[in-house]
């Protein structure tokens, strides 16, 4: 007897195959969302009871609360699986292109808003300005200083050559539009995979023909795109937030590595994504130096791709010990939380393709599940079990705790204090 799978028309995913525990690990963040909603409601009531001057002060506090958007930056080597992990965190397996070669070339920020149904709501792509080109050429050598490397002068010259070559290639491809696009931005009321590939993924060299040729080609604007912001409704998060994808720190084009370093310096919470097969090789030393000045409370290390390990049960403890020793030897955040998982497993269950998982990944999943699964969890659905084994709930638990403690609680306290003062003054005036 053949049973036709139920398809969710809004997601085109088999409904019964989707995990029901997407928000596992976000309990602290959900509680924070309730507290934020309670304070916002109190502000609305206070505005109704206040005079014009106090009402304006309350409106500013409300705007401050509504503008609070915690940000988590993901960084790591090229091909460590950052983009696949972000897709899984957003509950959307094919959201960002992760199978494009070459790879993500600009910092891409996903602005997630809680919603019952997922949907793209907009995209904004900002282009470089002439001043930014010049600043990269003059100050590009700071990458050597920031990463603590030797020979910064040589790196500066290399970056200059790369920037000049990139600018010449972009000018040849875009023609007269190159100058017109400088400092501009493109806004869309939607986004899809083809659109993203035009702006954030570098493709092969383009013909230096007219500006109207190959408009839909991959990477057409990637050379000159400074940043990409995508706005979407998300079923997986209880409170609005930003997930920031970055170019790999071992990108052969050093300017993109410099962009990643800047993103780290501007971030309070970072997820360092390592590949289980090559965790903390010599390529990662620059990455360790980058995060060395961050507090361990601000860093979570996610060791991805455990699905590729022949014997995860035996290998994972060895990998963790090696990572901690390497961090200690190179003055990294020795107390950083280390989580093991597989974005591939998470995306497989999100797409409803568990039955299509390859045999090696299945064997690793079964072995890891038998070692980690509690007896009380044995009654969960296969989708929920795989989601748990993927490490996403553990990652969200670590991030939620840091978001609430480091960012959320101070924000609410900073809003509540002046609101209480305003309320007290209004009560005194009424008396």
Short mmCIF file of C-alpha atoms in Angstrom, two decimals:
data_model
loop_
_atom_site.label_atom_id
_atom_site.label_comp_id
_atom_site.label_asym_id
_atom_site.label_seq_id
_atom_site.Cartn_x
_atom_site.Cartn_y
_atom_site.Cartn_z
CA UNK A 1 0.00 0.00 0.00
CA UNK A 2 1.45 3.33 -1.05
CA UNK A 3 0.75 6.34 1.18
CA UNK A 4 1.19 9.74 -0.38
CA UNK A 5 3.35 11.99 1.81
CA UNK A 6 1.67 15.08 3.14
CA UNK A 7 3.29 18.18 1.62
CA UNK A 8 3.26 21.53 3.35
CA UNK A 9 2.41 24.00 0.54
CA UNK A 10 4.30 26.86 2.21
CA UNK A 11 7.55 24.95 2.47
CA UNK A 12 7.27 22.08 -0.05
CA UNK A 13 8.62 19.77 2.65
CA UNK A 14 7.03 16.54 3.75
CA UNK A 15 5.24 17.63 6.90
CA UNK A 16 5.64 14.37 8.81
CA UNK A 17 9.42 14.37 8.14
CA UNK A 18 10.04 17.79 9.67
CA UNK A 19 11.41 17.85 13.23
CA UNK A 20 9.02 19.25 15.83
CA UNK A 21 11.81 20.30 18.18
CA UNK A 22 13.33 23.09 16.06
CA UNK A 23 13.32 25.40 19.08
CA UNK A 24 15.04 22.91 21.38
CA UNK A 25 17.78 24.70 23.30
CA UNK A 26 16.15 28.13 22.91
CA UNK A 27 14.18 28.03 26.16
CA UNK A 28 16.20 30.89 27.69
CA UNK A 29 15.70 32.99 24.57
CA UNK A 30 11.96 32.25 24.57
CA UNK A 31 11.70 33.37 28.19
CA UNK A 32 13.59 36.54 27.29
CA UNK A 33 11.15 37.18 24.43
CA UNK A 34 8.26 37.00 26.89
CA UNK A 35 9.98 39.46 29.21
CA UNK A 36 10.68 41.84 26.32
CA UNK A 37 7.03 41.67 25.26
CA UNK A 38 5.94 42.40 28.82
CA UNK A 39 8.17 45.49 28.99
CA UNK A 40 6.95 46.68 25.58
CA UNK A 41 3.36 46.36 26.74
CA UNK A 42 4.19 48.31 29.91
CA UNK A 43 5.76 51.05 27.80
CA UNK A 44 2.60 51.34 25.72
CA UNK A 45 0.51 51.72 28.87
CA UNK A 46 2.95 54.29 30.26
CA UNK A 47 2.74 56.30 27.01
CA UNK A 48 -1.07 56.42 27.30
CA UNK A 49 -0.81 57.81 30.84
CA UNK A 50 1.95 60.34 30.16
CA UNK A 51 1.99 63.90 28.98
CA UNK A 52 3.55 64.95 25.64
CA UNK A 53 7.12 65.29 26.93
CA UNK A 54 7.11 62.00 28.82
CA UNK A 55 5.36 60.29 25.91
CA UNK A 56 8.25 61.25 23.61
CA UNK A 57 10.74 59.79 26.09
CA UNK A 58 8.70 56.58 26.27
CA UNK A 59 8.58 56.42 22.46
CA UNK A 60 12.39 56.55 22.36
CA UNK A 61 12.59 53.68 24.84
CA UNK A 62 10.13 51.67 22.78
CA UNK A 63 12.15 52.31 19.61
CA UNK A 64 15.28 51.19 21.43
CA UNK A 65 13.60 47.95 22.48
CA UNK A 66 12.18 47.27 19.02
CA UNK A 67 15.59 47.90 17.47
CA UNK A 68 17.36 45.38 19.70
CA UNK A 69 18.61 42.56 17.48
CA UNK A 70 21.31 40.30 18.91
CA UNK A 71 23.87 39.19 16.35
CA UNK A 72 25.85 35.95 16.12
CA UNK A 73 28.83 35.84 13.75
CA UNK A 74 29.99 32.54 12.26
CA UNK A 75 33.58 32.22 11.07
CA UNK A 76 35.96 29.47 10.08
CA UNK A 77 37.89 27.98 7.21
CA UNK A 78 36.64 27.86 3.66
CA UNK A 79 34.48 24.75 3.26
CA UNK A 80 34.13 24.20 7.00
CA UNK A 81 30.36 24.24 6.56
CA UNK A 82 29.49 27.70 7.93
CA UNK A 83 26.80 28.37 5.34
CA UNK A 84 25.22 24.93 5.77
CA UNK A 85 25.19 25.48 9.52
CA UNK A 86 23.48 28.87 9.14
CA UNK A 87 20.85 27.27 6.91
CA UNK A 88 20.17 24.68 9.59
CA UNK A 89 20.01 27.33 12.32
CA UNK A 90 17.43 29.22 10.29
CA UNK A 91 15.44 26.00 9.79
CA UNK A 92 15.77 26.34 6.02
CA UNK A 93 18.04 23.77 4.39
CA UNK A 94 18.41 25.48 1.01
CA UNK A 95 18.28 29.10 2.14
CA UNK A 96 21.84 30.22 1.25
CA UNK A 97 23.80 28.59 -1.57
CA UNK A 98 26.31 26.27 0.08
CA UNK A 99 27.32 24.15 -2.91
CA UNK A 100 28.75 26.96 -5.02
CA UNK A 101 32.41 26.85 -5.93
CA UNK A 102 33.94 29.36 -5.28
CA UNK A 103 32.36 30.25 -2.00
CA UNK A 104 30.66 33.06 -0.11
CA UNK A 105 32.57 36.23 -0.90
CA UNK A 106 30.92 38.90 1.27
CA UNK A 107 29.59 39.14 4.80
CA UNK A 108 25.94 38.07 4.59
CA UNK A 109 23.59 38.95 7.45
CA UNK A 110 20.35 37.03 7.94
CA UNK A 111 17.81 39.06 9.89
CA UNK A 112 15.37 36.53 11.35
CA UNK A 113 11.94 37.52 12.65
CA UNK A 114 9.74 35.01 14.54
CA UNK A 115 6.78 33.83 12.49
CA UNK A 116 4.50 30.83 12.13
CA UNK A 117 5.52 30.40 8.50
CA UNK A 118 8.87 31.00 6.89
CA UNK A 119 9.04 33.53 4.06
CA UNK A 120 11.53 35.82 2.34
CA UNK A 121 10.59 39.41 3.01
CA UNK A 122 13.42 41.38 1.41
CA UNK A 123 17.10 41.80 0.56
CA UNK A 124 19.55 44.70 0.48
CA UNK A 125 22.94 44.62 -1.23
CA UNK A 126 25.36 47.51 -0.66
CA UNK A 127 28.22 48.24 -3.03
CA UNK A 128 31.70 49.50 -2.29
CA UNK A 129 32.49 53.21 -2.53
CA UNK A 130 35.60 54.70 -4.07
CA UNK A 131 36.71 55.79 -0.59
CA UNK A 132 36.43 52.19 0.63
CA UNK A 133 38.48 50.93 -2.29
CA UNK A 134 41.18 53.48 -1.44
CA UNK A 135 41.05 52.68 2.27
CA UNK A 136 41.46 48.96 1.55
CA UNK A 137 44.50 49.70 -0.58
CA UNK A 138 46.11 52.01 2.00
CA UNK A 139 45.20 50.15 5.20
CA UNK A 140 44.87 46.61 3.92
CA UNK A 141 48.11 45.65 5.67
CA UNK A 142 46.29 45.78 9.01
CA UNK A 143 45.25 42.22 8.31
CA UNK A 144 48.82 41.21 9.14
CA UNK A 145 48.70 43.12 12.41
CA UNK A 146 45.25 41.87 13.40
CA UNK A 147 46.11 38.26 12.71
CA UNK A 148 49.45 38.65 14.48
CA UNK A 149 51.43 37.55 11.50
CA UNK A 150 54.95 38.41 10.41
CA UNK A 151 55.71 40.14 7.13
CA UNK A 152 52.75 42.51 7.10
CA UNK A 153 54.41 44.65 4.42
CA UNK A 154 54.41 41.77 1.97
CA UNK A 155 50.77 41.04 2.71
CA UNK A 156 49.89 44.68 2.13
CA UNK A 157 51.43 44.59 -1.33
CA UNK A 158 49.66 41.33 -2.11
CA UNK A 159 46.32 42.80 -1.05
CA UNK A 160 46.93 45.86 -3.23
CA UNK A 161 47.56 43.68 -6.26
CA UNK A 162 44.46 41.62 -5.54
CA UNK A 163 42.28 44.70 -5.10
CA UNK A 164 43.57 46.27 -8.34
CA UNK A 165 42.98 43.03 -10.25
CA UNK A 166 39.49 42.67 -8.81
CA UNK A 167 38.57 46.24 -9.62
CA UNK A 168 39.85 45.89 -13.21
CA UNK A 169 37.90 42.67 -13.69
CA UNK A 170 34.70 44.20 -12.27
CA UNK A 171 35.08 47.31 -14.46
CA UNK A 172 35.57 45.18 -17.56
CA UNK A 173 32.52 43.07 -16.73
CA UNK A 174 30.16 45.89 -15.76
CA UNK A 175 31.32 48.52 -18.22
CA UNK A 176 30.09 52.04 -17.51
CA UNK A 177 27.80 50.66 -14.80
CA UNK A 178 30.86 50.11 -12.60
CA UNK A 179 31.15 53.80 -11.70
CA UNK A 180 27.38 54.20 -11.47
CA UNK A 181 27.11 51.39 -8.94
CA UNK A 182 29.78 52.67 -6.58
CA UNK A 183 28.24 53.53 -3.20
CA UNK A 184 24.76 52.46 -4.31
CA UNK A 185 22.51 49.69 -3.01
CA UNK A 186 20.02 47.31 -4.57
CA UNK A 187 16.83 46.59 -2.63
CA UNK A 188 14.45 43.71 -3.37
CA UNK A 189 11.12 42.68 -1.88
CA UNK A 190 12.19 39.05 -2.18
CA UNK A 191 15.26 36.89 -2.66
CA UNK A 192 16.01 33.47 -4.05
CA UNK A 193 19.05 31.33 -4.72
CA UNK A 194 19.73 32.77 -8.17
CA UNK A 195 19.57 36.34 -6.87
CA UNK A 196 21.95 35.55 -4.00
CA UNK A 197 24.47 33.92 -6.30
CA UNK A 198 24.62 37.12 -8.38
CA UNK A 199 25.65 39.20 -5.37
CA UNK A 200 27.48 37.03 -2.83
CA UNK A 201 29.08 34.09 -4.65
CA UNK A 202 32.06 34.53 -6.94
CA UNK A 203 31.87 32.55 -10.14
CA UNK A 204 34.27 31.95 -13.00
CA UNK A 205 35.78 34.85 -14.92
CA UNK A 206 33.27 36.68 -17.06
CA UNK A 207 33.64 37.88 -20.59
CA UNK A 208 34.65 41.51 -20.73
CA UNK A 209 31.79 42.25 -23.09
CA UNK A 210 28.98 44.73 -22.74
CA UNK A 211 27.44 45.49 -19.38
CA UNK A 212 24.17 43.90 -20.43
CA UNK A 213 25.64 40.48 -21.14
CA UNK A 214 25.17 37.63 -18.67
CA UNK A 215 23.01 39.63 -16.30
CA UNK A 216 21.86 36.50 -14.54
CA UNK A 217 25.34 34.96 -14.27
CA UNK A 218 26.61 33.82 -10.91
CA UNK A 219 28.73 36.40 -9.12
CA UNK A 220 28.03 39.29 -11.48
CA UNK A 221 28.16 41.86 -8.65
CA UNK A 222 30.11 39.85 -6.04
CA UNK A 223 33.39 41.70 -6.63
CA UNK A 224 31.92 45.07 -5.69
CA UNK A 225 29.34 44.02 -3.09
CA UNK A 226 30.29 45.28 0.36
CA UNK A 227 27.53 43.61 2.37
CA UNK A 228 24.33 41.62 1.95
CA UNK A 229 21.34 41.83 4.30
CA UNK A 230 18.52 39.31 3.96
CA UNK A 231 15.24 39.69 5.84
CA UNK A 232 13.00 36.71 6.46
CA UNK A 233 10.31 35.31 8.69
CA UNK A 234 11.56 32.25 10.54
CA UNK A 235 9.74 29.45 12.36
CA UNK A 236 12.83 28.43 14.29
CA UNK A 237 13.52 31.45 16.51
CA UNK A 238 11.42 32.89 19.38
CA UNK A 239 13.02 36.35 19.18
CA UNK A 240 14.42 38.42 16.31
CA UNK A 241 18.15 38.03 15.71
CA UNK A 242 20.87 38.27 13.11
CA UNK A 243 23.06 35.40 11.89
CA UNK A 244 26.14 36.62 10.05
CA UNK A 245 27.93 34.44 7.52
CA UNK A 246 31.53 35.39 6.68
CA UNK A 247 34.12 34.48 4.04
CA UNK A 248 36.61 31.82 5.10
CA UNK A 249 39.68 32.93 7.04
CA UNK A 250 41.87 30.90 4.68
CA UNK A 251 40.36 32.51 1.61
CA UNK A 252 43.10 32.94 -0.98
CA UNK A 253 41.83 36.47 -1.59
CA UNK A 254 43.13 38.23 1.52
CA UNK A 255 40.77 41.21 1.31
CA UNK A 256 37.86 38.92 2.14
CA UNK A 257 39.84 37.57 5.08
CA UNK A 258 40.26 41.16 6.25
CA UNK A 259 36.49 41.69 5.96
CA UNK A 260 35.99 38.63 8.18
CA UNK A 261 38.41 40.00 10.78
CA UNK A 262 36.46 43.26 10.90
CA UNK A 263 33.22 41.33 11.40
CA UNK A 264 34.79 39.51 14.36
CA UNK A 265 35.94 42.76 15.94
CA UNK A 266 32.41 44.15 15.63
CA UNK A 267 30.77 41.08 17.18
CA UNK A 268 30.03 40.16 20.77
CA UNK A 269 29.13 36.52 20.16
CA UNK A 270 31.05 34.32 17.71
CA UNK A 271 30.68 30.72 16.59
CA UNK A 272 33.96 29.28 15.33
CA UNK A 273 33.15 26.47 12.88
CA UNK A 274 35.79 23.77 12.54
CA UNK A 275 35.76 20.68 10.38
CA UNK A 276 36.04 17.44 12.37
CA UNK A 277 38.37 15.97 9.79
CA UNK A 278 40.92 18.78 10.13
CA UNK A 279 40.09 20.55 13.38
CA UNK A 280 42.63 23.22 14.25
CA UNK A 281 45.24 22.50 11.64
CA UNK A 282 47.95 25.06 10.93
CA UNK A 283 45.48 26.96 8.73
CA UNK A 284 43.43 27.72 11.84
CA UNK A 285 46.25 29.48 13.67
CA UNK A 286 45.28 32.88 12.26
CA UNK A 287 41.73 32.16 13.37
CA UNK A 288 42.93 31.39 16.91
CA UNK A 289 44.86 34.65 17.00
CA UNK A 290 41.78 36.52 15.86
CA UNK A 291 39.65 35.20 18.71
CA UNK A 292 42.44 35.23 21.30
CA UNK A 293 41.36 38.66 22.57
CA UNK A 294 37.74 37.59 22.93
CA UNK A 295 36.44 36.33 26.24
CA UNK A 296 35.63 32.61 26.38
CA UNK A 297 32.07 33.54 27.32
CA UNK A 298 31.71 35.19 23.89
CA UNK A 299 32.99 32.22 21.83
CA UNK A 300 31.38 28.89 21.01
CA UNK A 301 33.35 26.34 18.98
CA UNK A 302 31.20 24.11 16.78
CA UNK A 303 33.05 21.11 15.35
CA UNK A 304 31.11 20.33 12.20
CA UNK A 305 31.04 17.33 9.89
CA UNK A 306 31.15 14.56 12.47
CA UNK A 307 29.05 12.66 9.92
CA UNK A 308 32.31 12.18 7.98
CA UNK A 309 34.13 10.49 10.89
CA UNK A 310 34.53 6.69 10.55
CA UNK A 311 34.29 6.21 14.33
CA UNK A 312 32.80 9.33 15.96
CA UNK A 313 32.45 7.74 19.39
CA UNK A 314 36.20 7.13 19.67
CA UNK A 315 37.42 10.09 17.61
CA UNK A 316 35.39 12.95 19.11
CA UNK A 317 37.01 12.81 22.60
CA UNK A 318 40.43 12.79 20.93
CA UNK A 319 39.54 15.76 18.73
CA UNK A 320 38.23 17.74 21.71
CA UNK A 321 41.39 17.07 23.72
CA UNK A 322 43.53 18.17 20.76
CA UNK A 323 41.50 21.38 20.30
CA UNK A 324 41.77 22.34 23.96
CA UNK A 325 45.50 21.71 24.00
CA UNK A 326 45.98 23.77 20.84
CA UNK A 327 43.96 26.66 22.28
CA UNK A 328 46.04 26.53 25.43
CA UNK A 329 49.33 26.43 23.55
CA UNK A 330 48.40 29.44 21.39
CA UNK A 331 46.73 31.59 24.05
CA UNK A 332 43.24 31.04 22.67
CA UNK A 333 40.05 31.13 24.78
CA UNK A 334 40.83 27.96 26.71
CA UNK A 335 37.45 27.94 28.44
CA UNK A 336 35.43 28.16 25.23
CA UNK A 337 32.50 25.77 24.97
CA UNK A 338 33.05 23.05 22.33
CA UNK A 339 30.05 21.40 20.64
CA UNK A 340 30.19 18.56 18.13
CA UNK A 341 27.59 18.11 15.44
CA UNK A 342 26.68 17.86 11.79
CA UNK A 343 24.96 20.54 9.74
CA UNK A 344 24.49 17.88 7.07
CA UNK A 345 22.35 15.78 9.42
CA UNK A 346 20.31 18.82 10.42
CA UNK A 347 19.67 19.85 6.82
CA UNK A 348 18.85 16.31 5.80
CA UNK A 349 16.08 16.11 8.37
CA UNK A 350 14.88 19.63 7.51
CA UNK A 351 14.51 18.67 3.86
CA UNK A 352 12.75 15.40 4.74
CA UNK A 353 15.44 13.27 3.07
CA UNK A 354 16.51 10.98 5.90
CA UNK A 355 15.96 7.92 3.75
CA UNK A 356 18.39 9.30 1.15
CA UNK A 357 21.31 9.65 3.61
CA UNK A 358 24.44 7.88 2.38
CA UNK A 359 25.61 4.72 4.14
CA UNK A 360 28.76 6.17 5.74
CA UNK A 361 26.83 9.08 7.26
CA UNK A 362 24.11 6.70 8.44
CA UNK A 363 26.63 4.48 10.20
CA UNK A 364 28.18 7.46 11.95
CA UNK A 365 24.73 8.71 12.96
CA UNK A 366 23.70 5.34 14.39
CA UNK A 367 26.96 4.97 16.34
CA UNK A 368 26.75 8.52 17.74
CA UNK A 369 23.07 8.09 18.62
CA UNK A 370 23.68 4.83 20.48
CA UNK A 371 26.45 6.49 22.48
CA UNK A 372 24.58 9.71 23.30
CA UNK A 373 20.87 8.89 23.33
CA UNK A 374 19.22 8.63 26.73
CA UNK A 375 16.69 5.85 27.29
CA UNK A 376 14.04 8.45 28.02
CA UNK A 377 14.54 9.83 24.50
CA UNK A 378 13.93 6.53 22.73
CA UNK A 379 10.27 7.33 22.06
CA UNK A 380 11.04 10.48 20.06
CA UNK A 381 10.44 10.52 16.32
CA UNK A 382 13.41 9.77 14.02
CA UNK A 383 13.40 13.37 12.81
CA UNK A 384 13.62 14.73 16.36
CA UNK A 385 16.38 12.28 17.29
CA UNK A 386 18.48 13.22 14.26
CA UNK A 387 17.93 16.92 15.04
CA UNK A 388 19.21 16.32 18.56
CA UNK A 389 22.24 14.37 17.33
CA UNK A 390 23.07 17.11 14.81
CA UNK A 391 24.19 19.33 17.70
CA UNK A 392 21.84 22.20 16.81
CA UNK A 393 19.90 22.11 20.13
CA UNK A 394 23.19 22.16 22.09
CA UNK A 395 24.47 25.04 19.96
CA UNK A 396 21.27 27.04 20.43
CA UNK A 397 21.36 26.42 24.16
CA UNK A 398 24.89 27.84 24.37
CA UNK A 399 24.02 30.82 22.17
CA UNK A 400 20.71 31.57 23.91
CA UNK A 401 22.44 31.69 27.26
CA UNK A 402 25.05 34.12 25.93
CA UNK A 403 22.52 36.28 24.08
CA UNK A 404 20.35 36.69 27.16
CA UNK A 405 23.22 37.18 29.64
CA UNK A 406 25.60 39.32 27.58
CA UNK A 407 23.19 41.32 25.44
CA UNK A 408 19.53 40.88 26.30
CA UNK A 409 19.48 41.38 30.05
CA UNK A 410 21.59 44.58 29.92
CA UNK A 411 19.34 45.94 27.15
CA UNK A 412 16.13 45.35 29.12
CA UNK A 413 17.67 46.77 32.29
CA UNK A 414 18.77 49.87 30.40
CA UNK A 415 15.21 50.39 29.19
CA UNK A 416 13.44 49.50 32.43
CA UNK A 417 15.39 51.93 34.62
CA UNK A 418 14.40 55.18 32.85
CA UNK A 419 10.88 53.80 32.31
CA UNK A 420 10.50 53.28 36.06
CA UNK A 421 11.81 56.80 36.66
CA UNK A 422 9.23 58.19 34.21
CA UNK A 423 6.46 56.16 35.79
CA UNK A 424 7.45 57.34 39.27
CA UNK A 425 7.48 60.99 38.16
CA UNK A 426 4.06 60.59 36.55
CA UNK A 427 2.70 59.05 39.71
CA UNK A 428 4.12 61.89 41.80
CA UNK A 429 2.60 64.46 39.44
CA UNK A 430 -0.78 62.77 39.61
CA UNK A 431 -0.64 62.75 43.41
#
